[in-house]
Amino acid sequence: MLEGYLGLFLVAFLAATLLPAYSEVVFAGLLAAGYEPLALWAWATAGNTLGSAVNWALGRYLLHYQDRRWFPFRPATLAPAQRWFQRYGVWSLLLAWAPIGGDALTFIAGLMRVRFDLFLLLTAIGKGARYAILLGLIEGVGRLL
């Protein structure tokens, strides 16, 4: 059974990075297979949060190379994202779970030098809420069937 939890952790971790992965499918499959719901929630939340931490670290680290030709963002594209983040602040990290823009938020948080402890807390709350809602939806639909 531990392999299932570790697999979910890994897929959730990868899903939070810029790599394409769908932890919701694995989460639902393991839930249907009889895995403990609270444990699934914890493993998925931990993996997804730590995957976002990789994005934060990349954003923080890559900023040192912004004057290099190979740097992936030009000042013209980086500046609007930074202004948006400054406008909405660190609280926007509660939306890091969003399928569109969530990964970018965590990367920008690193660029903007958000304190890691605050980043981790807000991201974990948002991601934990996402998996809790997913769990509730799956179990609710299961009761209807």
mmCIF file of C-alpha atoms in Angstrom:
data_model
loop_
_atom_site.group_PDB
_atom_site.id
_atom_site.type_symbol
_atom_site.label_atom_id
_atom_site.label_comp_id
_atom_site.label_asym_id
_atom_site.label_seq_id
_atom_site.Cartn_x
_atom_site.Cartn_y
_atom_site.Cartn_z
ATOM 1 C CA MET A 1 0.000 0.000 0.000
ATOM 2 C CA LEU A 2 2.885 2.371 0.667
ATOM 3 C CA GLU A 3 3.737 2.252 -3.032
ATOM 4 C CA GLY A 4 0.354 3.798 -3.853
ATOM 5 C CA TYR A 5 0.905 6.692 -1.461
ATOM 6 C CA LEU A 6 4.455 7.245 -2.719
ATOM 7 C CA GLY A 7 3.237 7.111 -6.313
ATOM 8 C CA LEU A 8 0.593 9.722 -5.555
ATOM 9 C CA PHE A 9 3.212 11.888 -3.838
ATOM 10 C CA LEU A 10 5.465 11.687 -6.905
ATOM 11 C CA VAL A 11 2.688 12.441 -9.406
ATOM 12 C CA ALA A 12 1.433 15.343 -7.247
ATOM 13 C CA PHE A 13 5.013 16.626 -6.985
ATOM 14 C CA LEU A 14 5.483 16.503 -10.765
ATOM 15 C CA ALA A 15 2.060 18.075 -11.370
ATOM 16 C CA ALA A 16 3.118 21.141 -9.369
ATOM 17 C CA THR A 17 6.219 21.693 -11.480
ATOM 18 C CA LEU A 18 6.169 22.738 -15.098
ATOM 19 C CA LEU A 19 5.934 19.081 -16.153
ATOM 20 C CA PRO A 20 2.515 17.787 -17.208
ATOM 21 C CA ALA A 21 1.001 15.328 -14.733
ATOM 22 C CA TYR A 22 -2.514 14.771 -13.416
ATOM 23 C CA SER A 23 -2.541 13.896 -9.753
ATOM 24 C CA GLU A 24 -6.332 14.092 -9.570
ATOM 25 C CA VAL A 25 -6.649 10.955 -11.686
ATOM 26 C CA VAL A 26 -4.241 9.006 -9.473
ATOM 27 C CA PHE A 27 -5.928 10.408 -6.347
ATOM 28 C CA ALA A 28 -9.374 9.284 -7.541
ATOM 29 C CA GLY A 29 -8.079 5.869 -8.610
ATOM 30 C CA LEU A 30 -6.439 5.191 -5.262
ATOM 31 C CA LEU A 31 -9.525 6.364 -3.425
ATOM 32 C CA ALA A 32 -11.651 3.981 -5.489
ATOM 33 C CA ALA A 33 -9.155 1.198 -4.726
ATOM 34 C CA GLY A 34 -9.835 1.599 -0.995
ATOM 35 C CA TYR A 35 -6.884 3.687 0.164
ATOM 36 C CA GLU A 36 -7.373 5.767 3.294
ATOM 37 C CA PRO A 37 -8.881 9.155 2.255
ATOM 38 C CA LEU A 38 -7.070 11.268 4.863
ATOM 39 C CA ALA A 39 -3.724 9.668 4.019
ATOM 40 C CA LEU A 40 -4.313 10.298 0.303
ATOM 41 C CA TRP A 41 -5.108 13.922 1.082
ATOM 42 C CA ALA A 42 -1.915 14.300 3.141
ATOM 43 C CA TRP A 43 0.389 12.632 0.579
ATOM 44 C CA ALA A 44 -1.089 14.577 -2.344
ATOM 45 C CA THR A 45 -0.945 17.890 -0.487
ATOM 46 C CA ALA A 46 2.652 17.301 0.601
ATOM 47 C CA GLY A 47 3.813 16.279 -2.867
ATOM 48 C CA ASN A 48 2.061 19.132 -4.629
ATOM 49 C CA THR A 49 3.322 21.687 -2.111
ATOM 50 C CA LEU A 50 6.916 20.488 -2.358
ATOM 51 C CA GLY A 51 6.701 20.493 -6.149
ATOM 52 C CA SER A 52 5.676 24.140 -5.936
ATOM 53 C CA ALA A 53 8.690 24.755 -3.719
ATOM 54 C CA VAL A 54 10.865 23.631 -6.636
ATOM 55 C CA ASN A 55 9.264 26.341 -8.774
ATOM 56 C CA TRP A 56 9.901 28.889 -6.011
ATOM 57 C CA ALA A 57 13.564 27.825 -5.798
ATOM 58 C CA LEU A 58 13.963 28.029 -9.580
ATOM 59 C CA GLY A 59 12.469 31.509 -9.603
ATOM 60 C CA ARG A 60 14.711 32.604 -6.779
ATOM 61 C CA TYR A 61 17.828 31.055 -8.279
ATOM 62 C CA LEU A 62 17.293 32.035 -11.909
ATOM 63 C CA LEU A 63 16.871 35.709 -11.049
ATOM 64 C CA HIS A 64 20.644 35.847 -10.588
ATOM 65 C CA TYR A 65 20.967 35.249 -14.327
ATOM 66 C CA GLN A 66 18.427 37.767 -15.605
ATOM 67 C CA ASP A 67 21.140 39.675 -17.469
ATOM 68 C CA ARG A 68 22.123 36.595 -19.513
ATOM 69 C CA ARG A 69 20.942 36.066 -23.065
ATOM 70 C CA TRP A 70 19.492 32.604 -22.310
ATOM 71 C CA PHE A 71 17.354 33.825 -19.377
ATOM 72 C CA PRO A 72 13.812 32.620 -20.193
ATOM 73 C CA PHE A 73 12.053 35.934 -19.488
ATOM 74 C CA ARG A 74 12.650 39.338 -21.001
ATOM 75 C CA PRO A 75 12.172 42.426 -18.826
ATOM 76 C CA ALA A 76 9.128 43.332 -20.925
ATOM 77 C CA THR A 77 7.393 40.053 -20.025
ATOM 78 C CA LEU A 78 8.719 39.780 -16.489
ATOM 79 C CA ALA A 79 7.696 43.290 -15.402
ATOM 80 C CA PRO A 80 3.902 42.836 -15.860
ATOM 81 C CA ALA A 81 3.966 39.566 -13.920
ATOM 82 C CA GLN A 82 5.908 41.211 -11.122
ATOM 83 C CA ARG A 83 3.489 44.172 -11.045
ATOM 84 C CA TRP A 84 0.537 41.771 -10.870
ATOM 85 C CA PHE A 85 2.120 39.910 -7.980
ATOM 86 C CA GLN A 86 2.921 43.161 -6.187
ATOM 87 C CA ARG A 87 -0.677 44.283 -6.634
ATOM 88 C CA TYR A 88 -2.295 41.110 -5.287
ATOM 89 C CA GLY A 89 0.518 40.133 -2.974
ATOM 90 C CA VAL A 90 1.463 36.892 -1.325
ATOM 91 C CA TRP A 91 -2.194 36.051 -0.654
ATOM 92 C CA SER A 92 -2.475 35.114 -4.317
ATOM 93 C CA LEU A 93 -0.428 32.029 -3.418
ATOM 94 C CA LEU A 94 -3.642 30.582 -2.011
ATOM 95 C CA LEU A 95 -4.514 30.157 -5.709
ATOM 96 C CA ALA A 96 -1.334 28.211 -6.538
ATOM 97 C CA TRP A 97 -3.546 25.129 -7.013
ATOM 98 C CA ALA A 98 -5.215 26.632 -10.083
ATOM 99 C CA PRO A 99 -4.658 24.636 -13.275
ATOM 100 C CA ILE A 100 -3.939 27.796 -15.250
ATOM 101 C CA GLY A 101 -1.391 30.170 -13.773
ATOM 102 C CA GLY A 102 -0.838 28.356 -10.492
ATOM 103 C CA ASP A 103 2.617 27.068 -11.393
ATOM 104 C CA ALA A 104 3.580 30.503 -12.690
ATOM 105 C CA LEU A 105 2.513 32.062 -9.388
ATOM 106 C CA THR A 106 4.902 29.853 -7.468
ATOM 107 C CA PHE A 107 7.752 30.674 -9.862
ATOM 108 C CA ILE A 108 7.023 34.406 -9.632
ATOM 109 C CA ALA A 109 6.940 34.156 -5.837
ATOM 110 C CA GLY A 110 10.545 32.984 -6.009
ATOM 111 C CA LEU A 111 11.449 35.817 -8.369
ATOM 112 C CA MET A 112 9.805 38.278 -5.987
ATOM 113 C CA ARG A 113 11.752 36.832 -3.058
ATOM 114 C CA VAL A 114 8.731 35.872 -0.988
ATOM 115 C CA ARG A 115 9.912 34.435 2.327
ATOM 116 C CA PHE A 116 10.013 30.668 1.990
ATOM 117 C CA ASP A 117 8.135 29.928 5.221
ATOM 118 C CA LEU A 118 5.252 32.204 4.209
ATOM 119 C CA PHE A 119 5.296 30.790 0.675
ATOM 120 C CA LEU A 120 5.154 27.230 1.988
ATOM 121 C CA LEU A 121 2.317 27.970 4.420
ATOM 122 C CA LEU A 122 0.059 29.747 1.918
ATOM 123 C CA THR A 123 0.753 27.274 -0.865
ATOM 124 C CA ALA A 124 0.077 24.302 1.424
ATOM 125 C CA ILE A 125 -3.230 25.811 2.563
ATOM 126 C CA GLY A 126 -4.379 26.340 -1.017
ATOM 127 C CA LYS A 127 -3.247 22.940 -2.236
ATOM 128 C CA GLY A 128 -4.683 21.190 0.823
ATOM 129 C CA ALA A 129 -8.030 22.889 0.236
ATOM 130 C CA ARG A 130 -7.964 21.767 -3.395
ATOM 131 C CA TYR A 131 -7.455 18.103 -2.492
ATOM 132 C CA ALA A 132 -10.053 18.353 0.283
ATOM 133 C CA ILE A 133 -12.603 19.643 -2.243
ATOM 134 C CA LEU A 134 -11.607 16.889 -4.674
ATOM 135 C CA LEU A 135 -12.028 14.300 -1.932
ATOM 136 C CA GLY A 136 -15.434 15.690 -1.001
ATOM 137 C CA LEU A 137 -16.592 15.687 -4.616
ATOM 138 C CA ILE A 138 -15.447 12.124 -5.258
ATOM 139 C CA GLU A 139 -17.012 10.805 -2.070
ATOM 140 C CA GLY A 140 -20.208 12.788 -2.701
ATOM 141 C CA VAL A 141 -20.572 11.374 -6.203
ATOM 142 C CA GLY A 142 -19.794 7.892 -4.831
ATOM 143 C CA ARG A 143 -22.690 8.151 -2.394
ATOM 144 C CA LEU A 144 -25.041 9.118 -5.201
ATOM 145 C CA LEU A 145 -24.126 6.059 -7.248
#
